Amino acid sequence: DIQMTQSPSSLSASVGDRVTITCRASQDIDYFLNWYQQKPGKAPKLLVSDASNLETGVPSRFSGSGSGTDFTFTISSLQPEDIATYYCQQYDNLPWTFGQGTKVEVK
Amino acid sequence: QVQLQESGPGLVKPSQTLSLTCTVSGGSISSGNYYWSWIRQHPEKGLEWIGCIYNSGSTYYNPSLESRVTISVDTSKNQFSLKLSSVTAADTAVYYCAREPELWGQGTLVTVSS
């Protein structure tokens, strides 16, 4: 199985701050990476697919980049409604696997 | 638009089989080349991919659960199902069905307890 290592596991930032989350794959997954946002009690919501493709309706402050083994997810200006846990997921090889998650909180 | 809804018992006894169904509405489960998946989330934990069914019947299971998992599809009812046998308390989780990656059900909590 491909292991996805996500960091940090949690972070606290102020409204307006730039937030960056990283995800590293245990082997080359090309660009086959999704980023999800999960709010408490809700199902995960797909924000970014194919490493950098922003889903329709997702605010432009969210972005993703990277390929191969190293990926980055960025919130350019943190908003109060962005409080959530974010997960990366590789879909290059079955079984698809998730990172451990990054809990984002507001200071 | 296409929506997914999980259903099944919220409480299962240890050693029994957990059975959940995902009903797909607003579109046919047979159309398109989609992966219909089950994912679970233990309380206050991360996401664990259980398995999927695709191409109208091919399956792939997480090796960590493979010996206990069966995923099947009923195209006549526009549903797909999950069976997890010999459950223990460690299988207590919220179970999600999904048409990965963009469509997810709301999730259903299954508790394993006597």
XYZ file of C-alpha atoms in Angstrom:
221
model
C 0.000 0.000 0.000
C 1.088 3.562 -0.615
C 1.572 5.422 2.649
C 0.575 9.081 2.805
C 2.324 11.185 5.407
C 0.609 14.472 6.119
C 1.978 17.310 8.222
C 1.425 19.010 10.497
C -1.230 17.029 12.363
C -2.695 20.263 13.634
C -2.097 23.971 13.353
C -3.460 27.194 14.765
C -3.455 30.348 12.683
C -5.053 33.763 12.652
C -7.723 34.925 10.251
C -5.985 36.179 7.154
C -2.913 34.011 7.606
C -1.493 31.820 4.876
C -1.771 28.151 5.823
C 0.228 25.356 4.226
C -0.225 21.602 4.631
C 2.104 19.046 3.116
C 1.517 15.469 2.037
C 4.228 13.021 1.083
C 3.632 9.722 -0.694
C 5.763 6.662 -0.051
C 6.181 6.243 -3.814
C 5.600 8.226 -6.972
C 1.894 8.844 -7.496
C 2.273 11.299 -10.379
C -0.528 13.849 -9.846
C -3.168 11.416 -8.560
C -3.911 13.248 -5.349
C -7.071 14.681 -3.816
C -7.517 17.151 -0.969
C -10.632 17.022 1.192
C -12.107 19.284 3.842
C -14.085 17.721 6.664
C -16.093 19.697 9.176
C -17.348 18.085 12.406
C -20.234 15.708 11.856
C -20.040 16.058 8.079
C -18.754 13.944 5.226
C -15.502 14.981 3.597
C -15.839 17.478 0.781
C -13.552 17.328 -2.221
C -11.703 20.601 -2.712
C -8.840 19.723 -5.061
C -8.370 16.809 -7.447
C -5.449 15.837 -9.668
C -3.173 17.608 -7.187
C -4.019 21.117 -8.364
C -7.482 21.135 -9.954
C -9.836 23.242 -7.842
C -13.339 21.826 -7.801
C -16.190 23.975 -9.058
C -17.507 26.332 -6.418
C -14.489 26.049 -4.139
C -13.119 29.466 -3.151
C -9.948 30.506 -4.920
C -8.103 30.970 -1.627
C -7.666 27.192 -1.670
C -5.001 25.694 -3.913
C -2.954 22.565 -4.378
C 0.369 21.832 -6.004
C 2.967 19.143 -6.431
C 3.575 15.909 -8.249
C 5.434 12.682 -7.729
C 5.800 12.267 -3.988
C 5.527 15.768 -2.546
C 2.354 17.830 -2.453
C 1.194 21.049 -0.869
C -2.239 22.394 0.018
C -2.543 26.110 0.715
C -5.173 28.418 2.110
C -3.978 31.848 1.047
C -6.006 33.795 3.586
C -7.564 31.759 6.376
C -11.240 32.466 7.041
C -13.274 31.444 10.109
C -15.331 29.030 7.986
C -12.156 27.154 7.019
C -11.964 25.570 10.458
C -11.914 21.881 9.623
C -9.718 18.851 9.206
C -8.031 18.460 5.838
C -7.029 15.139 4.291
C -4.966 14.166 1.299
C -5.759 10.956 -0.592
C -3.814 9.176 -3.292
C -5.675 7.402 -6.066
C -2.797 6.203 -8.160
C -2.902 2.655 -6.812
C -5.582 0.646 -5.047
C -6.124 0.601 -2.145
C -6.552 4.321 -2.185
C -5.096 5.740 0.997
C -5.546 8.864 3.055
C -3.166 10.981 5.015
C -3.685 11.217 8.760
C -5.368 14.600 8.535
C -4.506 18.148 9.564
C -6.785 19.909 12.003
C -6.876 23.643 11.321
C -7.931 25.959 14.123
C -8.190 29.713 14.424
C -6.190 31.523 17.082
C -28.268 15.630 -8.933
C -26.846 12.305 -7.804
C -27.107 11.655 -4.082
C -26.036 8.764 -1.889
C -27.660 7.570 1.329
C -26.411 4.894 3.700
C -28.812 2.684 5.610
C -28.556 -0.222 7.996
C -28.473 -1.164 11.682
C -26.794 1.289 14.001
C -25.953 -1.423 16.511
C -24.323 -4.756 15.763
C -23.282 -7.428 18.257
C -19.696 -8.646 18.404
C -18.918 -11.573 16.089
C -21.911 -10.770 13.893
C -21.938 -9.340 10.383
C -22.307 -5.624 9.752
C -24.513 -4.951 6.717
C -24.991 -1.553 5.130
C -26.652 -0.425 1.932
C -26.007 2.681 -0.103
C -28.918 3.890 -2.209
C -28.063 6.018 -5.206
C -30.669 8.545 -6.331
C -30.719 10.996 -9.203
C -28.679 8.798 -11.509
C -27.974 5.215 -12.475
C -25.347 3.223 -10.624
C -24.640 1.468 -13.916
C -23.760 4.569 -15.905
C -20.249 5.863 -16.269
C -16.965 4.425 -15.110
C -17.191 5.145 -11.436
C -15.745 3.645 -8.300
C -18.460 3.052 -5.709
C -16.663 2.912 -2.405
C -17.027 2.406 1.307
C -14.899 4.437 3.711
C -15.048 4.479 7.479
C -13.940 6.806 10.224
C -13.353 5.641 13.758
C -14.453 8.106 16.463
C -12.166 11.115 16.477
C -9.856 9.422 13.975
C -8.910 9.637 10.337
C -10.409 8.093 7.226
C -9.946 4.430 6.342
C -10.718 3.238 2.836
C -12.541 -0.109 2.975
C -13.032 -1.044 -0.654
C -14.866 -0.396 -3.869
C -16.875 -1.944 -6.652
C -16.449 -0.797 -10.239
C -17.062 -1.825 -13.805
C -20.426 -3.262 -12.691
C -18.960 -5.925 -10.522
C -15.194 -5.834 -10.072
C -14.134 -5.311 -6.492
C -11.046 -4.261 -4.612
C -10.685 -4.413 -0.864
C -8.252 -2.921 1.589
C -5.869 -5.786 2.369
C -6.222 -5.058 6.073
C -9.937 -5.927 5.897
C -10.074 -8.179 2.859
C -10.756 -11.415 4.719
C -13.929 -9.959 6.261
C -15.305 -7.620 3.588
C -17.744 -8.118 0.738
C -19.018 -5.314 -1.475
C -21.780 -6.028 -3.958
C -24.084 -4.130 -6.268
C -27.780 -4.470 -7.056
C -28.350 -2.525 -10.247
C -32.101 -3.218 -10.191
C -32.375 -1.314 -6.919
C -29.623 1.198 -7.748
C -27.815 0.189 -4.586
C -24.491 -1.163 -3.476
C -23.792 -2.871 -0.195
C -21.131 -3.586 2.385
C -20.848 -6.673 4.531
C -18.192 -6.877 7.228
C -18.070 -10.152 9.118
C -16.864 -11.094 12.594
C -17.047 -7.554 13.880
C -15.473 -6.355 17.103
C -15.567 -3.088 19.008
C -12.712 -1.935 16.770
C -15.192 -1.811 13.883
C -17.247 0.889 15.604
C -17.120 3.814 13.208
C -19.012 6.142 10.929
C -19.365 4.381 7.596
C -19.570 6.412 4.406
C -20.501 5.313 0.930
C -19.119 7.355 -1.913
C -18.854 7.711 -5.629
C -15.269 8.699 -5.355
C -14.022 11.206 -5.150
C -16.671 13.859 -5.322
C -19.921 12.393 -4.011
C -20.321 11.091 -0.482
C -23.234 9.982 1.643
C -23.798 11.683 4.963
C -22.410 8.703 6.850
C -23.960 6.351 9.344
C -22.635 5.468 12.785
C -22.352 1.766 13.483
C -21.624 0.698 17.040
C -20.436 -2.802 17.836
C -21.570 -3.744 21.309
C -23.388 -6.506 23.106
